[in-house]
mmCIF file of C-alpha atoms in Angstrom:
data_model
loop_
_atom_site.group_PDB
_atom_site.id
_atom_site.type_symbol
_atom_site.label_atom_id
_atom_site.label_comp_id
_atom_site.label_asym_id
_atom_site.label_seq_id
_atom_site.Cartn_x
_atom_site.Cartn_y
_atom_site.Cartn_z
ATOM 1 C CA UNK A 1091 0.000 0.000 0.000
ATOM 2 C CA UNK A 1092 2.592 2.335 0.751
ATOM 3 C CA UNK A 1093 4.155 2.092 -2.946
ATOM 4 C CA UNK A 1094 0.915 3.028 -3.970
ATOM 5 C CA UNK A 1095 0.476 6.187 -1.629
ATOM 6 C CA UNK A 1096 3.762 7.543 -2.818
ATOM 7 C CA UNK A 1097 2.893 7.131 -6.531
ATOM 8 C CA UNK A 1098 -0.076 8.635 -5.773
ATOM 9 C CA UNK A 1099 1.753 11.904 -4.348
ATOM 10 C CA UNK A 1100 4.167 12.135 -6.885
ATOM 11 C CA UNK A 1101 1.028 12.592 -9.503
ATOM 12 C CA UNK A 1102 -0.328 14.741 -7.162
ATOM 13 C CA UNK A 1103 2.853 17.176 -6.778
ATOM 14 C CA UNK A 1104 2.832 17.034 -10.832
ATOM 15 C CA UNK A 1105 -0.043 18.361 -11.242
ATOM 16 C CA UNK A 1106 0.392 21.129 -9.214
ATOM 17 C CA UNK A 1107 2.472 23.113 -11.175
ATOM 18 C CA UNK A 1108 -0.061 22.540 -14.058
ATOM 19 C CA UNK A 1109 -2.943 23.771 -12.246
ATOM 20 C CA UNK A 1110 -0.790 26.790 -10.579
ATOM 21 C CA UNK A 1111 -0.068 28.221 -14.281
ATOM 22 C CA UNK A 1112 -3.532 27.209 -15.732
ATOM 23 C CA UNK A 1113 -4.938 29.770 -12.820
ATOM 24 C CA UNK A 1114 -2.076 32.390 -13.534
ATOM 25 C CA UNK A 1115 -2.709 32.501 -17.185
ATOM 26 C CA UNK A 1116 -6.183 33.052 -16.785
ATOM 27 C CA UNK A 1117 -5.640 35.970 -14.274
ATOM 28 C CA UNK A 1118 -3.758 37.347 -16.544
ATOM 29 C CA UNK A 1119 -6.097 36.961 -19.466
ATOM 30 C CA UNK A 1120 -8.621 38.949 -17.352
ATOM 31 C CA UNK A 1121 -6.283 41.247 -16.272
ATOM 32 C CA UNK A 1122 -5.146 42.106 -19.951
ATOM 33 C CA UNK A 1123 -9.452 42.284 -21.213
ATOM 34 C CA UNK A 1124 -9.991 44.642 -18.529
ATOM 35 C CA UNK A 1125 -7.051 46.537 -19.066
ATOM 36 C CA UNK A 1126 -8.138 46.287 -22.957
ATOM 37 C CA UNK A 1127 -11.518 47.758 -21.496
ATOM 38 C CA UNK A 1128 -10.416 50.328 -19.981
ATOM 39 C CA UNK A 1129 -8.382 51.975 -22.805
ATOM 40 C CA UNK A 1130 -11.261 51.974 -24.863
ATOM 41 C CA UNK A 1131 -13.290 53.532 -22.573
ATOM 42 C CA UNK A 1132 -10.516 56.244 -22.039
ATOM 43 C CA UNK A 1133 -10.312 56.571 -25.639
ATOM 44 C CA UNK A 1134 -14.262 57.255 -26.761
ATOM 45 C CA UNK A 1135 -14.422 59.456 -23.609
ATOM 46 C CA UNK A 1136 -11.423 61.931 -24.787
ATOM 47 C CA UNK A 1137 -12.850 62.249 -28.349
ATOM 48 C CA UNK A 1138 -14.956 64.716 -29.153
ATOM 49 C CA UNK A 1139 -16.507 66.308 -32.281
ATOM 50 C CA UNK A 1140 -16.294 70.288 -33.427
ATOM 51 C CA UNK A 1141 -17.308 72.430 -36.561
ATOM 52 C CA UNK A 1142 -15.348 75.540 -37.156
ATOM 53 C CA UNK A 1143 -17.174 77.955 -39.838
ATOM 54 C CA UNK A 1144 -14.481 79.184 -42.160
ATOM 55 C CA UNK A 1145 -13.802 82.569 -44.183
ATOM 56 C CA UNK A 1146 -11.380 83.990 -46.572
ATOM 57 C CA UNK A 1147 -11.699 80.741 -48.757
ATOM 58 C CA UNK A 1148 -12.785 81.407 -52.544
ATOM 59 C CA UNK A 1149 -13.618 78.023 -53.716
ATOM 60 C CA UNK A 1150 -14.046 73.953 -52.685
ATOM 61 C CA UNK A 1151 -10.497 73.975 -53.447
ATOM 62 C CA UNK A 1152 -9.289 75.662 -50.578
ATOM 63 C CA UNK A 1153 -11.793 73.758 -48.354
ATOM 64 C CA UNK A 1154 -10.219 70.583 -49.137
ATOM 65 C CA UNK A 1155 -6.641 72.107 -48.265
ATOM 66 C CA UNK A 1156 -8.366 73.056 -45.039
ATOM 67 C CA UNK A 1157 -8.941 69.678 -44.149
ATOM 68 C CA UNK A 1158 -5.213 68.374 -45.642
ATOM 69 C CA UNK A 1159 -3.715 70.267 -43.244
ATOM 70 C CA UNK A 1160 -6.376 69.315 -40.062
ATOM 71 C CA UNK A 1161 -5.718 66.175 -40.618
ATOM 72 C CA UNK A 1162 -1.849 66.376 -40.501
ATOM 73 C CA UNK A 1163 -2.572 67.821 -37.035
ATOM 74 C CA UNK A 1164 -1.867 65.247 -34.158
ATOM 75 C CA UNK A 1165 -5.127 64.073 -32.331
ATOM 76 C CA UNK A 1166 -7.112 64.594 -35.455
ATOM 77 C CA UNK A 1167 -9.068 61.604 -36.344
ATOM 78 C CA UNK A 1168 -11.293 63.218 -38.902
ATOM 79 C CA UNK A 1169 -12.208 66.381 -40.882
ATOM 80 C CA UNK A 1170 -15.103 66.735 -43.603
ATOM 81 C CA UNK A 1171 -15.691 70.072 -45.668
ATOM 82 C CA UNK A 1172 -18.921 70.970 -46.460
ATOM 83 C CA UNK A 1173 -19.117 73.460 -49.869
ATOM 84 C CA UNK A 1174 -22.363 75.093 -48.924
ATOM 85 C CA UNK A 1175 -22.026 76.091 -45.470
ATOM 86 C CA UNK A 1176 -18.392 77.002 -45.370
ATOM 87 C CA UNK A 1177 -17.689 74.753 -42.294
ATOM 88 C CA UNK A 1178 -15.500 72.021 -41.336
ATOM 89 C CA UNK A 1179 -16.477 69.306 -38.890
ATOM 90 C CA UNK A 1180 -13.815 67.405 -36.523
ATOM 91 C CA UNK A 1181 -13.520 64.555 -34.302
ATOM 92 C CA UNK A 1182 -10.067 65.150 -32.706
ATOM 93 C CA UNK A 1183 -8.445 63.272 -29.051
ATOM 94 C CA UNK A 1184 -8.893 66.223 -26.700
ATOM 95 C CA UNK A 1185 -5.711 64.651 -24.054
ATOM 96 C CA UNK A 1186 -3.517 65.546 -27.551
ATOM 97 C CA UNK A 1187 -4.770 68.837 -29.169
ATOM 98 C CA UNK A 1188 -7.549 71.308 -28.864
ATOM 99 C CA UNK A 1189 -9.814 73.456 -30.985
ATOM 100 C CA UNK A 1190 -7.709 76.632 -30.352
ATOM 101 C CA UNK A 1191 -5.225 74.879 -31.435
ATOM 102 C CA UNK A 1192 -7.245 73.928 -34.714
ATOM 103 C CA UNK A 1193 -7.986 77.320 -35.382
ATOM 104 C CA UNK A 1194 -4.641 78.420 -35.600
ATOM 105 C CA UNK A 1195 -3.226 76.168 -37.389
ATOM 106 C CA UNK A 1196 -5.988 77.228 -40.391
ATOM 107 C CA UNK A 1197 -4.922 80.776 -39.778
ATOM 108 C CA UNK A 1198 -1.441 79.803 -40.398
ATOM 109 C CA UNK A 1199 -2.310 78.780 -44.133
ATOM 110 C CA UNK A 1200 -4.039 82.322 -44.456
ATOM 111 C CA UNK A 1201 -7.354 81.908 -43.586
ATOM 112 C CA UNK A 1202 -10.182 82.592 -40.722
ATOM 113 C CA UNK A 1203 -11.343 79.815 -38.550
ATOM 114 C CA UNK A 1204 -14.553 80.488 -36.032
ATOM 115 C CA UNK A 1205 -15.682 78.168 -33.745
ATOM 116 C CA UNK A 1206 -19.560 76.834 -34.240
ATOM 117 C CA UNK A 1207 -21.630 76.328 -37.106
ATOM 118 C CA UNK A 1208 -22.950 79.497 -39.051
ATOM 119 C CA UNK A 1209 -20.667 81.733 -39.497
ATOM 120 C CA UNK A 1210 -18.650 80.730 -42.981
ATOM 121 C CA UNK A 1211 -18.246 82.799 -46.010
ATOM 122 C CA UNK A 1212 -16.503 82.801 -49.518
ATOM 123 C CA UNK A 1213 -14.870 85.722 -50.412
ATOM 124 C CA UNK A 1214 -17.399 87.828 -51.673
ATOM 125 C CA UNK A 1215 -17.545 88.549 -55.609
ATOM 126 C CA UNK A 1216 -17.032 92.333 -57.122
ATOM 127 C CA UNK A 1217 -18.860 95.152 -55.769
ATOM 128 C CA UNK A 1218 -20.811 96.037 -59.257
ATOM 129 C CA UNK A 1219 -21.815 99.556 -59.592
ATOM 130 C CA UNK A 1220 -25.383 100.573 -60.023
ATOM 131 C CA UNK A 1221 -24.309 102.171 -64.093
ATOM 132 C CA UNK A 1222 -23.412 98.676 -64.593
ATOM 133 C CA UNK A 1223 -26.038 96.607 -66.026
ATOM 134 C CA UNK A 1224 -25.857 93.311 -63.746
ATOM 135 C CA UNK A 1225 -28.728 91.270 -62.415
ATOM 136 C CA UNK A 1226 -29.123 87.688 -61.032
ATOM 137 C CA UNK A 1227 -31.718 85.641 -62.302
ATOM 138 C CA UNK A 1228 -31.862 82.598 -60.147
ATOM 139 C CA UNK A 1229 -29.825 82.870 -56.693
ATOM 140 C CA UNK A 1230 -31.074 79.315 -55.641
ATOM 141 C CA UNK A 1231 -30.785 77.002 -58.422
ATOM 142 C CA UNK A 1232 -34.471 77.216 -59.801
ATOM 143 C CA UNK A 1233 -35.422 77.241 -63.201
ATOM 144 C CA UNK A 1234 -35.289 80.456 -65.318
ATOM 145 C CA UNK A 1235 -35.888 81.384 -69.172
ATOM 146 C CA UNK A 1236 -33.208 83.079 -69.819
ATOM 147 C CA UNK A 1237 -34.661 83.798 -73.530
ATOM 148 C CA UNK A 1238 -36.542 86.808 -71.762
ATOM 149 C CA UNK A 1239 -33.801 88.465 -70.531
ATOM 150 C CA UNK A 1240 -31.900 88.982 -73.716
ATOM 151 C CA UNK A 1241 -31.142 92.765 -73.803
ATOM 152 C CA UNK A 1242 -31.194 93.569 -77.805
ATOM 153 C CA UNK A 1243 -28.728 96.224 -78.061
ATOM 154 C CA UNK A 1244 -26.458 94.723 -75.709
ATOM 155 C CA UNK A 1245 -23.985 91.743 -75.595
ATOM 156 C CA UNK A 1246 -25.898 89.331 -73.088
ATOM 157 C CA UNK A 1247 -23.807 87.336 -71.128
ATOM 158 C CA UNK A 1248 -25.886 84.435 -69.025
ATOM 159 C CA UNK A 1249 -23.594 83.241 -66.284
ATOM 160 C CA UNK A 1250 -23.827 79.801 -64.483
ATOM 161 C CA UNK A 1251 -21.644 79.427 -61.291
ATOM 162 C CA UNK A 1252 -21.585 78.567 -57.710
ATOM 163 C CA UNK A 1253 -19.958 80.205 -54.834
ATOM 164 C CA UNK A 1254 -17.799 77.030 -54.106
ATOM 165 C CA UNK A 1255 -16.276 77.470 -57.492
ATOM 166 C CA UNK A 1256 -13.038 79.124 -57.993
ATOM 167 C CA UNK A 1257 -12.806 79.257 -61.351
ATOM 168 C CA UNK A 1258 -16.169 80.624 -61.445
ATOM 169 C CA UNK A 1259 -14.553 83.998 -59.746
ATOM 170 C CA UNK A 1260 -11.570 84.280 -62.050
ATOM 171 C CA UNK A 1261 -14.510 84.802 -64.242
ATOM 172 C CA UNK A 1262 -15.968 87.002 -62.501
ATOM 173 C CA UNK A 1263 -13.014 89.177 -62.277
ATOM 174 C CA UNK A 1264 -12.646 89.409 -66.354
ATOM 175 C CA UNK A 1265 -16.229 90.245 -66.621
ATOM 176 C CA UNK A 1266 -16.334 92.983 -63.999
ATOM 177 C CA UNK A 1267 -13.030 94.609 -66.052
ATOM 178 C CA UNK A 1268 -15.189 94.682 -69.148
ATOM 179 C CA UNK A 1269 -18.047 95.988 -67.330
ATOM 180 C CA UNK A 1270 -16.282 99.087 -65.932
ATOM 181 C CA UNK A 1271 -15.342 100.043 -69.447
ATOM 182 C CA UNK A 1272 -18.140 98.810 -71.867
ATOM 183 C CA UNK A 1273 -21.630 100.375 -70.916
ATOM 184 C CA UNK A 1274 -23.175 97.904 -73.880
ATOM 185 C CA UNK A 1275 -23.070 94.627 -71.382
ATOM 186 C CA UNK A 1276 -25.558 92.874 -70.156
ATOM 187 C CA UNK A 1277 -24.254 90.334 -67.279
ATOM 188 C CA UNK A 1278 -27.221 87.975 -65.663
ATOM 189 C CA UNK A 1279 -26.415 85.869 -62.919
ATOM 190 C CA UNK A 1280 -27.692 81.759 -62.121
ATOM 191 C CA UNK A 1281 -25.988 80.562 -59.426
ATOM 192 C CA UNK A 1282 -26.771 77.076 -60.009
ATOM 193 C CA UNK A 1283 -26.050 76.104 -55.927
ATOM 194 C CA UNK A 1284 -25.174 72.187 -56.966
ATOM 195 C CA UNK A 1285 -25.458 70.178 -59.496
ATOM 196 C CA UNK A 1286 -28.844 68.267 -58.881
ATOM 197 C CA UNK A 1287 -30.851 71.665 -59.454
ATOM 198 C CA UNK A 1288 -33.504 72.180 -61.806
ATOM 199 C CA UNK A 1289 -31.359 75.247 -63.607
ATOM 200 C CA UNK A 1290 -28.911 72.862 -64.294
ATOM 201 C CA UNK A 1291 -30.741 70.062 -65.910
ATOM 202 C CA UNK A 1292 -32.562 72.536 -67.344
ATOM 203 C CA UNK A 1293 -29.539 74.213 -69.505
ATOM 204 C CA UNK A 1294 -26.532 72.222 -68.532
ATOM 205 C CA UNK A 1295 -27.268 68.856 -68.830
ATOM 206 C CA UNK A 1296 -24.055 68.208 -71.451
ATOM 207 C CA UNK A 1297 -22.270 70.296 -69.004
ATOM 208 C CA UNK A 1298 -19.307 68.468 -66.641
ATOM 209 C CA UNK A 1299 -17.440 72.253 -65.342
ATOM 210 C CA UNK A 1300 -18.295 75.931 -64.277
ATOM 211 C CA UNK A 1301 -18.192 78.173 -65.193
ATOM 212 C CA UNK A 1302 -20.622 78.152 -67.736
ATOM 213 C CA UNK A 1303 -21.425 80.796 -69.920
ATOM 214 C CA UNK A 1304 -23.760 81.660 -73.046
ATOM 215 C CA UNK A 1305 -23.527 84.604 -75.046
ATOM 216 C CA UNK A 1306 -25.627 86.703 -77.258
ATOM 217 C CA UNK A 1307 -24.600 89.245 -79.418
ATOM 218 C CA UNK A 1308 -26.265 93.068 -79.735
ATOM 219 C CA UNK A 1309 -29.348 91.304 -81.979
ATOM 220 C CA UNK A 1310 -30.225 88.873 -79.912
ATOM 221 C CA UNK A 1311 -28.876 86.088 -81.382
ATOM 222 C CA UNK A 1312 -26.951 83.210 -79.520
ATOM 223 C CA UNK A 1313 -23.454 83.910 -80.304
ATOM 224 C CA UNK A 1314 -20.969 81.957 -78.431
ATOM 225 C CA UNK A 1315 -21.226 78.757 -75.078
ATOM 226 C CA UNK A 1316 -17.815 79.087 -73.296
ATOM 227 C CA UNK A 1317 -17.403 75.878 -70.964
ATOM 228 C CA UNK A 1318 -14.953 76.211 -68.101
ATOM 229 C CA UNK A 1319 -11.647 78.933 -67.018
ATOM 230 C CA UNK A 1320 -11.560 79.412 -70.309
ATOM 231 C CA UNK A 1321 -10.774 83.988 -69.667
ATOM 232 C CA UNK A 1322 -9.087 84.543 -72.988
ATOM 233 C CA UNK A 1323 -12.044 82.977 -74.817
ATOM 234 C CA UNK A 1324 -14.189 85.478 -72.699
ATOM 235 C CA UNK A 1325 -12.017 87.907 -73.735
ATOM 236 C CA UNK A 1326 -11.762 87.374 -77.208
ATOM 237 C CA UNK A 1327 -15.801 86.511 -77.438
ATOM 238 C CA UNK A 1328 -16.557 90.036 -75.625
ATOM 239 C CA UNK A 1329 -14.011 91.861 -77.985
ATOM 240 C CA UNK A 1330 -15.190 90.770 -80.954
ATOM 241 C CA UNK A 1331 -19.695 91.119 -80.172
ATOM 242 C CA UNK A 1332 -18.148 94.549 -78.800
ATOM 243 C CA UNK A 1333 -17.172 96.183 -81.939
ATOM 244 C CA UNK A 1334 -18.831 98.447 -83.695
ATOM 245 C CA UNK A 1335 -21.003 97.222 -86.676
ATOM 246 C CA UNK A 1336 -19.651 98.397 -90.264
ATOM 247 C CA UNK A 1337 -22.306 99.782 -92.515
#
């Protein structure tokens, strides 16, 4: 019997070991999910989620530099531009940066953060004078006939854009210069807003870019459709419906 008993203990002192690591791993196992836990919690409770209204940006372009350069900020998980309202919206780790910190760093590429929704702006286009003849036509995308606002006598220049679009104001800038020195223009404004509005399937349905322009000479006849930055087209187009007929 006693043979027995001692094999018996020897199996018994075997299996200690055994059982002493099984329990250890397992602790630690539990140890390692709750520390797992825990870091998550700490991480959804540090994040939170901004908008910052921008200004001094003339196009989507510059938006999407905006958010380049957010991103490339430490802490920064995400950053969306939105064309319409001007704004960006954030999610950033507050234990590693901070909206202050945000808005300087858009400052530092030249242009104005605010914090909250609401407050973005494009730069505004030209200041047109009340001797030029300049009127907008459709400020929200809706439809419009532009045949009715042909001014006979005039060159009649129907111009598609959007706020958001930058080449849309270089544009702009070429036909306010011809407006301060040619009395016999007649610019009409559609700001088209996107392109799923009614003005746009309406007249641009062939159309991929703004700006967009059509043109009518002094007799009302369709002259010229200039698709995209294309400014020495404009200029040649204006130049020529601009000279004086030869009897």
């Amino acid at each position: 019997m006693r043979p027995q008993s001692r094999t018996h203990n020897r199996e018994g002192e075997a299996f200690m070991p055994i059982a002493r690591i099984t329990i250890l791993y397992a602790a630690l196992l539990m140890t390692f999910a709750g520390c797992s836990q825990q870091t998550q919690v700490r991480t959804t409770k540090s994040t939170k989620t901004t908008t910052l209204s921008l200004r001094g940006l003339t196009c989507e372009g510059c938006g999407a530099r905006v958010v380049r350069v957010l991103k490339m900020q430490k802490g920064v998980r995400t950053a969306t531009f939105d064309k319409h309202k001007v704004e960006v919206t954030l999610s950033y780790e507050q234990q590693t940066t901070s909206e202050a910190a945000m808005i300087k760093k858009v400052k530092g590429i030249g242009f104005e953060a605010f914090s909250g929704p609401g407050k973005g702006a494009y730069k505004p286009p030209p200041t047109y004078s009340k001797e030029m003849d300049v009127k907008w036509l459709s400020k929200k995308g809706e439809r419009v006939d532009i045949s009715k606002h042909i001014v006979k006598g005039k060159v009649t220049v129907f111009d598609f854009y959007a706020v958001w679009c930058g080449p849309c104001k270089d544009v702009d800038h070429v036909l306010f210069q011809q407006l301060k020195t040619h009395k016999d223009i007649a610019l009409r404004k559609i700001n088209v807003v996107d392109w799923d509005r009614p003005v746009v399937k309406q007249y641009m349905s062939n159309v991929s870019k703004l700006p967009f322009l059509i043109i009518y000479d002094k007799q009302g006849n369709k002259a010229k459709t200039i698709v995209g930055r294309e400014l020495e087209e404009v200029k040649k187009t204006l130049s020529t419906l601009l000279k004086p007929s030869q009897k």
